[in-house]
Structure formats: C-alpha cells, structure tokens
C-alpha cells in the first residue's frame, strides 16, 4: 500500500530559525509533490506545487526541493505567523496526503 | 477570484446519508475540477474524489462504494453524498478546486472552502 511519511511529526523553533521538514513517498512520485500550510480551524493553504514551485503570493522564505521519493520543505527564516501544520501531498498515481508536521513558534 | 462555501447538516445519524453542497462564486464551475477532502478532528487530510462540469466523477477507492458527487451548472454548485455513515465519517468536509484530475489523481488544490464540520451521532 502506498504511503507518505513526514518527519518530524512536530517541532518547536524560534523566530529567525531555519526549519526543515522532510516528506518521503513509498514509491517514485517524480516531481508530483505539493506542500500546504494549515492553521487551526482554517482550511489548508497551498504553498508549493510540483516540488519546488512557489504558489503566487507565498513569501519566498518558503522553499521546496526534491524528486522521486525524497522531498524537503524549508522555511529559511521562521516568522511568528508560520505556526501551523504542514502537509505534503503527492499526485503521481493517486492523491495522497502525508500525516503532517506541526510547527510551533517558541 | 474563485471562492468556495460549503453547507449542509452538521449532525447526521449513523446509517443515514451525509449530504453537502459547495457553492462556487467568482468563477464558473465549467472550468477546473471540483473536489471534496475531509479531515477527522485532530487528524490529517483525506481525499474523497472529484467532479468535473461534464458530469465526470472519480472517487477514492476507500470510499467509492458509498460516495456520489454531482454538479449543478445552473446554480454553480457541486454536491457530495456519503451513504451509510458511521462515527468514522465525522470530519470537517472541504470542497477545493484542482486544475486537473485524471483517474484517482488531482494535481493540487489551490482554492478551498472554509470547511464544514459533520458529526455522525445518534
């Protein structure tokens, strides 16, 4: 059965820190991998599509990279408004979300 | 700019049918693909399926036997029906726009409704 894993499952970081989240697919998904941010009580927001493309209006401190089975999402300098849960999503053969990484700002 | 808004009963009894509607404003549903995604309380996101303005649909294999999606182009609305619900179907249900879907796959979801919580309980 295909699955997505994310690590860490949660993290706490200070304003200005560099934050890195990884997403691993159980099979090759090429570049068909997206990243979302979700804040409590709100709908997810698309940040990155096709592994590395920044959605319009999303700050450049958010960055995505990777292909195949291993992907990295980075916030170059964490801001107070960046708290929330981050999800990866693949769409190579079917649509599947990762379990999420909760980010707290210290 | 396209906006989405879901509505429907917030409480459904076990074994009954969950019915939700999503209204699309700021654009026509005769473009793009319109999807439903759900999120149980405190848990992750689960893709349910999509409908296209032609009437084409495709559903997640895990829910395929219980789901029906449809669209009303005259009202610019899409709808979701989930039959024989149990407590496991308690979730926030989102409608979301995708640019392209084929088979069991939709590319990315760039516009979302605010979500509506449906609780399954007697």
Short mmCIF file of C-alpha atoms in Angstrom, two decimals:
data_model
loop_
_atom_site.label_atom_id
_atom_site.label_comp_id
_atom_site.label_asym_id
_atom_site.label_seq_id
_atom_site.Cartn_x
_atom_site.Cartn_y
_atom_site.Cartn_z
CA UNK A 1 0.00 0.00 0.00
CA UNK A 2 1.35 3.40 -0.97
CA UNK A 3 2.03 5.90 1.79
CA UNK A 4 3.65 9.18 2.62
CA UNK A 5 5.73 9.83 5.70
CA UNK A 6 6.79 13.17 7.14
CA UNK A 7 9.41 13.97 9.73
CA UNK A 8 9.50 15.27 12.25
CA UNK A 9 5.88 14.92 13.34
CA UNK A 10 6.29 18.13 15.32
CA UNK A 11 8.90 20.74 16.05
CA UNK A 12 9.37 23.92 18.01
CA UNK A 13 11.63 26.65 16.72
CA UNK A 14 12.48 30.28 17.36
CA UNK A 15 11.78 33.25 15.14
CA UNK A 16 14.56 33.53 12.61
CA UNK A 17 15.44 29.82 12.70
CA UNK A 18 15.74 27.74 9.58
CA UNK A 19 13.14 24.97 9.63
CA UNK A 20 13.32 21.81 7.54
CA UNK A 21 10.61 19.19 7.05
CA UNK A 22 11.06 16.03 5.02
CA UNK A 23 8.47 14.03 3.13
CA UNK A 24 9.11 10.56 1.83
CA UNK A 25 6.98 8.64 -0.62
CA UNK A 26 6.87 4.85 -0.65
CA UNK A 27 7.23 4.86 -4.41
CA UNK A 28 8.60 7.23 -7.06
CA UNK A 29 6.29 10.22 -7.48
CA UNK A 30 8.66 12.16 -9.77
CA UNK A 31 8.08 15.86 -9.07
CA UNK A 32 4.36 15.46 -8.34
CA UNK A 33 4.52 16.65 -4.76
CA UNK A 34 2.91 19.68 -3.14
CA UNK A 35 3.10 21.41 0.25
CA UNK A 36 0.32 23.04 2.28
CA UNK A 37 0.12 25.04 5.49
CA UNK A 38 -2.88 24.69 7.76
CA UNK A 39 -3.64 26.85 10.76
CA UNK A 40 -6.05 25.73 13.50
CA UNK A 41 -9.66 25.98 12.41
CA UNK A 42 -8.72 27.01 8.88
CA UNK A 43 -8.53 25.32 5.51
CA UNK A 44 -5.13 24.29 4.17
CA UNK A 45 -3.28 26.79 2.01
CA UNK A 46 -1.19 25.75 -0.98
CA UNK A 47 2.42 26.90 -0.66
CA UNK A 48 4.48 24.83 -3.10
CA UNK A 49 3.39 22.79 -6.13
CA UNK A 50 5.33 20.34 -8.24
CA UNK A 51 8.03 20.02 -5.58
CA UNK A 52 9.62 23.43 -5.98
CA UNK A 53 7.23 25.97 -7.49
CA UNK A 54 6.11 28.76 -5.18
CA UNK A 55 2.40 29.49 -5.35
CA UNK A 56 1.57 33.09 -6.24
CA UNK A 57 1.64 35.37 -3.22
CA UNK A 58 3.54 32.97 -0.97
CA UNK A 59 6.62 34.50 0.69
CA UNK A 60 9.97 33.49 -0.72
CA UNK A 61 11.18 32.21 2.65
CA UNK A 62 9.25 29.02 1.82
CA UNK A 63 11.10 26.63 -0.44
CA UNK A 64 10.63 23.09 -1.69
CA UNK A 65 13.01 20.66 -3.33
CA UNK A 66 13.40 17.02 -4.21
CA UNK A 67 12.12 14.44 -6.66
CA UNK A 68 11.43 10.75 -6.77
CA UNK A 69 10.79 9.59 -3.21
CA UNK A 70 12.50 12.23 -1.06
CA UNK A 71 11.41 15.83 -0.66
CA UNK A 72 12.41 18.72 1.56
CA UNK A 73 10.40 21.74 2.64
CA UNK A 74 12.29 24.66 4.15
CA UNK A 75 11.38 27.88 5.88
CA UNK A 76 14.55 29.94 5.64
CA UNK A 77 13.75 32.31 8.49
CA UNK A 78 10.80 31.33 10.64
CA UNK A 79 8.25 34.09 11.29
CA UNK A 80 5.64 34.19 14.09
CA UNK A 81 2.83 33.70 11.57
CA UNK A 82 4.36 30.45 10.29
CA UNK A 83 2.91 28.33 13.10
CA UNK A 84 0.62 25.57 11.96
CA UNK A 85 0.68 22.12 10.46
CA UNK A 86 2.40 21.43 7.16
CA UNK A 87 1.27 18.65 4.85
CA UNK A 88 2.85 17.17 1.77
CA UNK A 89 0.61 15.70 -0.96
CA UNK A 90 1.54 13.50 -3.89
CA UNK A 91 -0.47 13.02 -7.07
CA UNK A 92 1.65 10.73 -9.24
CA UNK A 93 -0.91 7.93 -9.48
CA UNK A 94 -3.45 8.94 -6.86
CA UNK A 95 -3.96 11.77 -4.42
CA UNK A 96 -2.46 11.16 -1.02
CA UNK A 97 -1.55 13.47 1.83
CA UNK A 98 1.23 13.00 4.33
CA UNK A 99 0.41 12.85 8.06
CA UNK A 100 1.55 16.41 8.73
CA UNK A 101 4.25 18.22 10.71
CA UNK A 102 3.14 20.57 13.45
CA UNK A 103 5.31 23.67 13.78
CA UNK A 104 5.24 25.73 16.96
CA UNK A 105 6.99 29.03 17.24
CA UNK A 106 8.84 29.42 20.55
CA UNK B 1 -11.10 35.21 -7.67
CA UNK B 2 -12.92 31.96 -7.06
CA UNK B 3 -14.41 31.43 -3.62
CA UNK B 4 -15.99 28.29 -2.23
CA UNK B 5 -18.51 27.82 0.55
CA UNK B 6 -19.79 24.51 1.90
CA UNK B 7 -23.05 23.95 3.71
CA UNK B 8 -25.24 21.14 4.97
CA UNK B 9 -26.45 19.44 8.16
CA UNK B 10 -23.92 19.45 10.96
CA UNK B 11 -25.34 16.28 12.51
CA UNK B 12 -26.16 13.03 10.75
CA UNK B 13 -27.39 9.81 12.31
CA UNK B 14 -25.47 6.58 11.83
CA UNK B 15 -26.51 4.58 8.74
CA UNK B 16 -28.03 7.68 7.13
CA UNK B 17 -26.74 9.76 4.21
CA UNK B 18 -24.49 12.78 4.60
CA UNK B 19 -25.34 15.48 2.06
CA UNK B 20 -23.29 18.61 1.48
CA UNK B 21 -23.29 21.38 -1.10
CA UNK B 22 -20.48 23.67 -2.18
CA UNK B 23 -21.27 26.98 -3.83
CA UNK B 24 -18.73 28.44 -6.24
CA UNK B 25 -18.56 32.22 -6.65
CA UNK B 26 -16.23 34.43 -8.63
CA UNK B 27 -15.96 31.93 -11.44
CA UNK B 28 -17.79 29.23 -13.34
CA UNK B 29 -17.70 25.57 -12.42
CA UNK B 30 -17.45 24.93 -16.15
CA UNK B 31 -13.70 25.06 -15.72
CA UNK B 32 -11.38 23.21 -13.39
CA UNK B 33 -12.11 20.17 -11.29
CA UNK B 34 -14.07 20.31 -8.07
CA UNK B 35 -13.09 18.05 -5.23
CA UNK B 36 -14.06 17.05 -1.73
CA UNK B 37 -11.49 16.47 1.00
CA UNK B 38 -12.20 15.64 4.63
CA UNK B 39 -10.34 15.88 7.91
CA UNK B 40 -11.41 14.00 11.05
CA UNK B 41 -10.95 16.03 14.23
CA UNK B 42 -7.29 16.24 15.17
CA UNK B 43 -6.20 14.17 12.18
CA UNK B 44 -4.88 14.52 8.67
CA UNK B 45 -6.43 15.16 5.27
CA UNK B 46 -8.24 12.53 3.20
CA UNK B 47 -9.09 13.00 -0.46
CA UNK B 48 -12.63 11.87 -1.31
CA UNK B 49 -12.98 12.50 -5.04
CA UNK B 50 -13.75 14.94 -7.80
CA UNK B 51 -16.44 16.02 -10.23
CA UNK B 52 -15.99 17.88 -13.49
CA UNK B 53 -18.52 20.14 -15.19
CA UNK B 54 -19.17 17.46 -17.81
CA UNK B 55 -20.50 15.26 -15.04
CA UNK B 56 -17.42 13.07 -14.93
CA UNK B 57 -16.56 11.85 -11.47
CA UNK B 58 -13.94 9.74 -9.74
CA UNK B 59 -13.80 8.65 -6.14
CA UNK B 60 -11.17 7.44 -3.72
CA UNK B 61 -11.13 3.63 -3.69
CA UNK B 62 -11.69 3.58 0.07
CA UNK B 63 -14.99 5.47 -0.24
CA UNK B 64 -16.05 4.58 -3.78
CA UNK B 65 -18.89 2.27 -2.74
CA UNK B 66 -20.60 4.96 -0.63
CA UNK B 67 -19.93 8.26 -2.43
CA UNK B 68 -21.75 10.19 -5.10
CA UNK B 69 -20.71 13.61 -6.34
CA UNK B 70 -22.62 15.79 -8.76
CA UNK B 71 -22.71 19.31 -10.13
CA UNK B 72 -25.42 21.82 -10.97
CA UNK B 73 -24.03 24.16 -13.59
CA UNK B 74 -27.11 26.41 -13.46
CA UNK B 75 -26.52 27.07 -9.77
CA UNK B 76 -22.71 26.88 -9.91
CA UNK B 77 -22.76 24.28 -7.17
CA UNK B 78 -21.28 20.86 -6.52
CA UNK B 79 -22.61 18.32 -4.07
CA UNK B 80 -21.46 15.34 -2.06
CA UNK B 81 -23.47 12.41 -0.78
CA UNK B 82 -21.96 9.81 1.51
CA UNK B 83 -24.20 6.87 2.33
CA UNK B 84 -24.35 4.58 5.36
CA UNK B 85 -22.27 6.83 7.56
CA UNK B 86 -20.65 5.79 10.81
CA UNK B 87 -18.82 7.69 13.53
CA UNK B 88 -15.65 7.26 11.46
CA UNK B 89 -17.12 9.69 8.92
CA UNK B 90 -17.17 12.51 11.47
CA UNK B 91 -14.94 15.17 9.96
CA UNK B 92 -14.60 18.65 8.59
CA UNK B 93 -15.51 18.42 4.92
CA UNK B 94 -13.84 20.78 2.47
CA UNK B 95 -14.55 21.47 -1.15
CA UNK B 96 -11.49 22.50 -3.11
CA UNK B 97 -10.54 23.44 -6.66
CA UNK B 98 -7.99 21.48 -8.64
CA UNK B 99 -6.61 22.41 -12.02
CA UNK B 100 -6.59 18.93 -13.45
CA UNK B 101 -7.66 15.46 -12.38
CA UNK B 102 -7.30 12.12 -14.13
CA UNK B 103 -8.07 8.73 -12.69
CA UNK B 104 -7.51 8.76 -8.94
CA UNK B 105 -5.21 11.76 -9.10
CA UNK B 106 -5.74 15.52 -8.89
CA UNK B 107 -2.79 17.86 -9.24
CA UNK B 108 -3.01 20.48 -6.47
CA UNK B 109 -5.72 22.25 -4.53
CA UNK B 110 -5.26 25.99 -4.80
CA UNK B 111 -8.62 27.20 -3.55
CA UNK B 112 -10.52 25.80 -0.55
CA UNK B 113 -13.79 26.46 1.17
CA UNK B 114 -13.77 27.19 4.89
CA UNK B 115 -14.95 23.66 5.65
CA UNK B 116 -18.00 22.37 7.44
CA UNK B 117 -17.99 20.01 10.41
CA UNK B 118 -20.26 16.99 10.12
CA UNK B 119 -20.75 14.86 13.20
CA UNK B 120 -22.20 11.37 12.92
CA UNK B 121 -24.08 10.54 16.09
CA UNK B 122 -27.45 9.30 17.20
#
